[in-house]
Amino acid sequence: MTTAVIIGVGDGLSASCARALSADGYDLHLAARSEAKMAPLSKETNAQMHLVDGADPAAVSALFDAVEGRIDVVIYNPSARVRGPLTELDPETVRNAVEVTAFGSFLAGQAAAKRMLMQDLVDGKRGTILFTGASAGVKGFPHSASFAMGKFAQRGLAQSMSRELHPQGIHVAWINIDGGIRNPGRTEPADNPDSMLDPDAIARTYMSLIDQDRSAWSAEIAVRPWVERW
């Protein structure tokens, strides 16, 4: 059975990815800091749950130790930000935001790569590692310094990993989510319909990356609403 690990599980994009992977026959492992966020989805997809702080090296290591056998897909979703003028930002809050977004990506990517490099090639690859990015990893915005720092670092990590690991059979990609996601509880402005991304549609893009032939692997891809100006 193919196995997928999703880190940073909530009721939006990660839930859509979990449902898509489950429908495709994957054995799922869901990781988050809150069991309450995972429990309904775990029951729906018959997934195992793991309480994990993505920025904690020991917790991430324990997560991968707990997953037996082959790991085919790892998705890292967590990110954090603190908004406000640069001169008013609390340094420790910024440190935490960068650790969740960037350092956590490194921890998950390193642990996944270690495991996948020991695996045999199946259909031309050893595994897939996907990082959920954002337009903040391409351009920084006012009052969003911490998010830009984290996402720029995450994008650089994914580029470095891609160049190092693609030739070894591990597909690494960074997905630029360029716009707001239509998660449960979020609605589009009445005067701007269809302006948010459907999480199920994004999940289908993730599945297409997982299924890509190695002769044409994508290292980066951007998804945005068709009405988005960029």
Tab-separated table of C-alpha atoms in Angstrom:
chain	number	residue	atom	x	y	z
A	1	MET	CA	0.000	0.000	0.000
A	2	THR	CA	1.203	3.498	-0.825
A	3	THR	CA	1.615	5.812	2.167
A	4	ALA	CA	1.309	9.593	2.518
A	5	VAL	CA	2.160	11.909	5.424
A	6	ILE	CA	0.447	15.304	5.683
A	7	ILE	CA	1.861	17.761	8.212
A	8	GLY	CA	-0.210	20.722	9.343
A	9	VAL	CA	-3.694	19.283	9.005
A	10	GLY	CA	-6.759	21.515	9.172
A	11	ASP	CA	-10.141	21.643	7.487
A	12	GLY	CA	-9.013	23.391	4.301
A	13	LEU	CA	-6.362	22.461	1.747
A	14	SER	CA	-4.786	19.686	3.816
A	15	ALA	CA	-8.209	18.077	4.286
A	16	SER	CA	-8.804	18.224	0.544
A	17	CYS	CA	-5.398	16.628	-0.073
A	18	ALA	CA	-6.175	13.904	2.456
A	19	ARG	CA	-9.482	13.079	0.783
A	20	ALA	CA	-7.866	12.995	-2.655
A	21	LEU	CA	-5.053	10.729	-1.487
A	22	SER	CA	-7.470	8.461	0.372
A	23	ALA	CA	-9.651	8.139	-2.728
A	24	ASP	CA	-6.517	7.139	-4.655
A	25	GLY	CA	-5.790	4.322	-2.192
A	26	TYR	CA	-3.121	5.891	0.012
A	27	ASP	CA	-2.632	4.892	3.638
A	28	LEU	CA	-2.690	8.243	5.452
A	29	HIS	CA	-0.819	9.673	8.415
A	30	LEU	CA	-2.082	13.083	9.565
A	31	ALA	CA	0.022	15.345	11.776
A	32	ALA	CA	-0.908	18.550	13.585
A	33	ARG	CA	-0.616	20.231	16.965
A	34	SER	CA	-4.326	19.746	17.696
A	35	GLU	CA	-6.122	16.406	17.769
A	36	ALA	CA	-9.463	18.204	17.476
A	37	LYS	CA	-8.494	19.478	14.023
A	38	MET	CA	-7.620	15.996	12.803
A	39	ALA	CA	-10.184	13.719	14.411
A	40	PRO	CA	-13.126	14.126	11.988
A	41	LEU	CA	-10.850	13.882	8.953
A	42	SER	CA	-9.016	10.890	10.420
A	43	LYS	CA	-12.312	9.065	10.836
A	44	GLU	CA	-13.449	10.001	7.332
A	45	THR	CA	-10.233	8.856	5.636
A	46	ASN	CA	-9.295	6.044	8.033
A	47	ALA	CA	-6.026	7.845	8.749
A	48	GLN	CA	-3.670	7.585	11.685
A	49	MET	CA	-3.202	10.746	13.756
A	50	HIS	CA	0.020	12.146	15.211
A	51	LEU	CA	0.332	15.144	17.529
A	52	VAL	CA	3.318	17.064	16.168
A	53	ASP	CA	4.794	20.549	16.379
A	54	GLY	CA	6.318	20.925	12.917
A	55	ALA	CA	9.086	23.195	14.210
A	56	ASP	CA	10.235	20.709	16.877
A	57	PRO	CA	13.085	18.472	15.615
A	58	ALA	CA	12.376	15.690	18.116
A	59	ALA	CA	8.660	15.669	17.306
A	60	VAL	CA	9.241	15.516	13.553
A	61	SER	CA	11.783	12.731	13.963
A	62	ALA	CA	9.332	10.780	16.125
A	63	LEU	CA	6.619	11.221	13.517
A	64	PHE	CA	8.677	9.616	10.781
A	65	ASP	CA	9.856	6.868	13.130
A	66	ALA	CA	6.202	6.054	13.826
A	67	VAL	CA	5.365	5.515	10.145
A	68	GLU	CA	6.258	1.968	9.238
A	69	GLY	CA	7.350	0.819	5.817
A	70	ARG	CA	7.604	2.879	2.681
A	71	ILE	CA	6.677	6.575	2.573
A	72	ASP	CA	5.613	7.707	-0.889
A	73	VAL	CA	4.320	11.250	-0.330
A	74	VAL	CA	5.033	13.972	2.237
A	75	ILE	CA	3.142	17.278	2.195
A	76	TYR	CA	4.195	20.172	4.442
A	77	ASN	CA	1.418	22.739	4.923
A	78	PRO	CA	2.123	24.741	8.125
A	79	SER	CA	2.937	28.415	8.007
A	80	ALA	CA	2.722	31.320	10.422
A	81	ARG	CA	2.801	35.059	10.167
A	82	VAL	CA	2.534	38.183	12.257
A	83	ARG	CA	1.167	41.301	10.593
A	84	GLY	CA	2.200	44.850	11.336
A	85	PRO	CA	4.676	47.634	10.528
A	86	LEU	CA	8.263	46.403	10.547
A	87	THR	CA	9.268	48.711	13.398
A	88	GLU	CA	6.484	47.382	15.635
A	89	LEU	CA	7.007	43.628	15.197
A	90	ASP	CA	7.885	41.552	18.257
A	91	PRO	CA	11.147	39.711	17.495
A	92	GLU	CA	10.160	36.496	19.273
A	93	THR	CA	6.843	36.337	17.437
A	94	VAL	CA	8.695	36.784	14.153
A	95	ARG	CA	11.180	34.083	15.156
A	96	ASN	CA	8.320	31.672	15.807
A	97	ALA	CA	6.668	32.472	12.476
A	98	VAL	CA	9.883	31.835	10.538
A	99	GLU	CA	10.546	28.631	12.466
A	100	VAL	CA	7.099	27.219	11.653
A	101	THR	CA	7.211	28.139	7.963
A	102	ALA	CA	10.892	27.687	7.085
A	103	PHE	CA	12.638	25.595	9.738
A	104	GLY	CA	9.689	23.211	9.926
A	105	SER	CA	9.903	22.747	6.153
A	106	PHE	CA	13.569	21.853	6.527
A	107	LEU	CA	12.861	19.344	9.290
A	108	ALA	CA	10.115	17.612	7.316
A	109	GLY	CA	12.096	17.707	4.084
A	110	GLN	CA	15.215	16.301	5.717
A	111	ALA	CA	13.344	13.497	7.484
A	112	ALA	CA	11.413	12.611	4.332
A	113	ALA	CA	14.549	12.612	2.175
A	114	LYS	CA	16.451	10.376	4.608
A	115	ARG	CA	13.633	7.855	4.505
A	116	MET	CA	13.026	7.997	0.759
A	117	LEU	CA	16.686	7.664	-0.191
A	118	MET	CA	16.644	4.218	1.436
A	119	GLN	CA	13.642	3.117	-0.633
A	120	ASP	CA	13.685	1.300	-3.940
A	121	LEU	CA	12.623	3.027	-7.128
A	122	VAL	CA	8.974	2.325	-7.941
A	123	ASP	CA	7.695	3.534	-11.307
A	124	GLY	CA	10.861	5.589	-11.638
A	125	LYS	CA	10.881	7.345	-8.268
A	126	ARG	CA	11.458	6.927	-4.552
A	127	GLY	CA	8.902	9.443	-3.353
A	128	THR	CA	7.392	12.926	-3.604
A	129	ILE	CA	7.844	15.892	-1.230
A	130	LEU	CA	5.533	18.887	-1.671
A	131	PHE	CA	5.745	22.256	0.095
A	132	THR	CA	2.739	24.553	0.250
A	133	GLY	CA	4.056	27.980	-0.659
A	134	ALA	CA	2.500	31.381	-1.294
A	135	SER	CA	2.968	34.496	-3.400
A	136	ALA	CA	4.897	35.877	-0.406
A	137	GLY	CA	7.723	33.560	-1.489
A	138	VAL	CA	7.983	35.485	-4.766
A	139	LYS	CA	7.324	39.043	-3.615
A	140	GLY	CA	7.193	40.602	-0.177
A	141	PHE	CA	4.227	42.712	0.850
A	142	PRO	CA	3.944	45.619	3.336
A	143	HIS	CA	3.235	44.619	6.938
A	144	SER	CA	4.040	40.985	6.106
A	145	ALA	CA	7.786	40.725	6.652
A	146	SER	CA	7.691	37.523	8.716
A	147	PHE	CA	5.589	35.681	6.149
A	148	ALA	CA	7.861	36.776	3.300
A	149	MET	CA	10.936	35.682	5.274
A	150	GLY	CA	9.464	32.242	5.885
A	151	LYS	CA	8.142	31.659	2.393
A	152	PHE	CA	11.271	32.930	0.628
A	153	ALA	CA	13.334	30.559	2.772
A	154	GLN	CA	10.936	27.694	2.091
A	155	ARG	CA	11.102	28.312	-1.649
A	156	GLY	CA	14.899	28.388	-1.572
A	157	LEU	CA	14.922	25.134	0.380
A	158	ALA	CA	12.643	23.486	-2.180
A	159	GLN	CA	14.833	24.676	-5.065
A	160	SER	CA	17.956	23.324	-3.395
A	161	MET	CA	16.267	20.019	-2.584
A	162	SER	CA	14.951	19.688	-6.119
A	163	ARG	CA	18.388	20.073	-7.655
A	164	GLU	CA	19.920	17.637	-5.187
A	165	LEU	CA	17.196	14.998	-4.985
A	166	HIS	CA	15.551	14.857	-8.404
A	167	PRO	CA	18.525	12.955	-9.869
A	168	GLN	CA	18.173	10.484	-6.987
A	169	GLY	CA	14.540	9.723	-7.727
A	170	ILE	CA	12.797	12.024	-5.236
A	171	HIS	CA	10.375	14.551	-6.707
A	172	VAL	CA	10.364	17.847	-4.782
A	173	ALA	CA	8.058	20.731	-5.681
A	174	TRP	CA	7.018	24.090	-4.226
A	175	ILE	CA	3.451	25.200	-4.925
A	176	ASN	CA	2.775	28.938	-4.993
A	177	ILE	CA	-0.776	29.402	-3.708
A	178	ASP	CA	-1.280	32.845	-5.220
A	179	GLY	CA	-4.516	33.965	-3.600
A	180	GLY	CA	-6.889	33.258	-0.766
A	181	ILE	CA	-8.257	29.746	-0.331
A	182	ARG	CA	-12.006	29.184	-0.053
A	183	ASN	CA	-11.692	27.230	3.181
A	184	PRO	CA	-14.725	26.379	5.333
A	185	GLY	CA	-15.985	29.530	6.983
A	186	ARG	CA	-14.466	31.844	4.367
A	187	THR	CA	-16.655	33.436	1.714
A	188	GLU	CA	-15.804	35.443	-1.346
A	189	PRO	CA	-16.766	39.126	-1.512
A	190	ALA	CA	-20.140	39.600	-3.178
A	191	ASP	CA	-18.605	42.086	-5.609
A	192	ASN	CA	-15.729	39.745	-6.525
A	193	PRO	CA	-17.119	36.256	-7.212
A	194	ASP	CA	-14.814	33.346	-8.044
A	195	SER	CA	-11.877	35.269	-6.593
A	196	MET	CA	-10.687	32.546	-4.196
A	197	LEU	CA	-9.080	29.167	-4.875
A	198	ASP	CA	-11.134	26.006	-4.377
A	199	PRO	CA	-9.149	23.713	-2.024
A	200	ASP	CA	-10.364	20.596	-3.860
A	201	ALA	CA	-9.057	22.053	-7.127
A	202	ILE	CA	-5.676	22.766	-5.517
A	203	ALA	CA	-5.609	19.185	-4.202
A	204	ARG	CA	-6.083	17.908	-7.749
A	205	THR	CA	-2.997	19.913	-8.733
A	206	TYR	CA	-1.082	18.245	-5.895
A	207	MET	CA	-2.215	14.839	-7.156
A	208	SER	CA	-1.054	15.687	-10.665
A	209	LEU	CA	2.390	16.552	-9.277
A	210	ILE	CA	2.504	13.262	-7.377
A	211	ASP	CA	1.617	11.385	-10.566
A	212	GLN	CA	3.968	13.303	-12.882
A	213	ASP	CA	6.276	11.269	-15.097
A	214	ARG	CA	9.896	11.819	-14.097
A	215	SER	CA	10.763	12.917	-17.634
A	216	ALA	CA	8.817	16.127	-16.960
A	217	TRP	CA	8.906	16.845	-13.222
A	218	SER	CA	7.823	20.314	-12.083
A	219	ALA	CA	9.940	21.937	-9.382
A	220	GLU	CA	7.632	24.921	-8.961
A	221	ILE	CA	4.051	25.616	-9.947
A	222	ALA	CA	1.705	28.533	-9.289
A	223	VAL	CA	-2.048	28.255	-8.883
A	224	ARG	CA	-4.306	31.299	-8.785
A	225	PRO	CA	-7.944	32.214	-9.492
A	226	TRP	CA	-8.561	32.954	-13.133
A	227	VAL	CA	-9.649	36.516	-12.245
A	228	GLU	CA	-6.523	37.222	-10.159
A	229	ARG	CA	-4.343	40.121	-11.297
A	230	TRP	CA	-0.631	39.390	-11.043
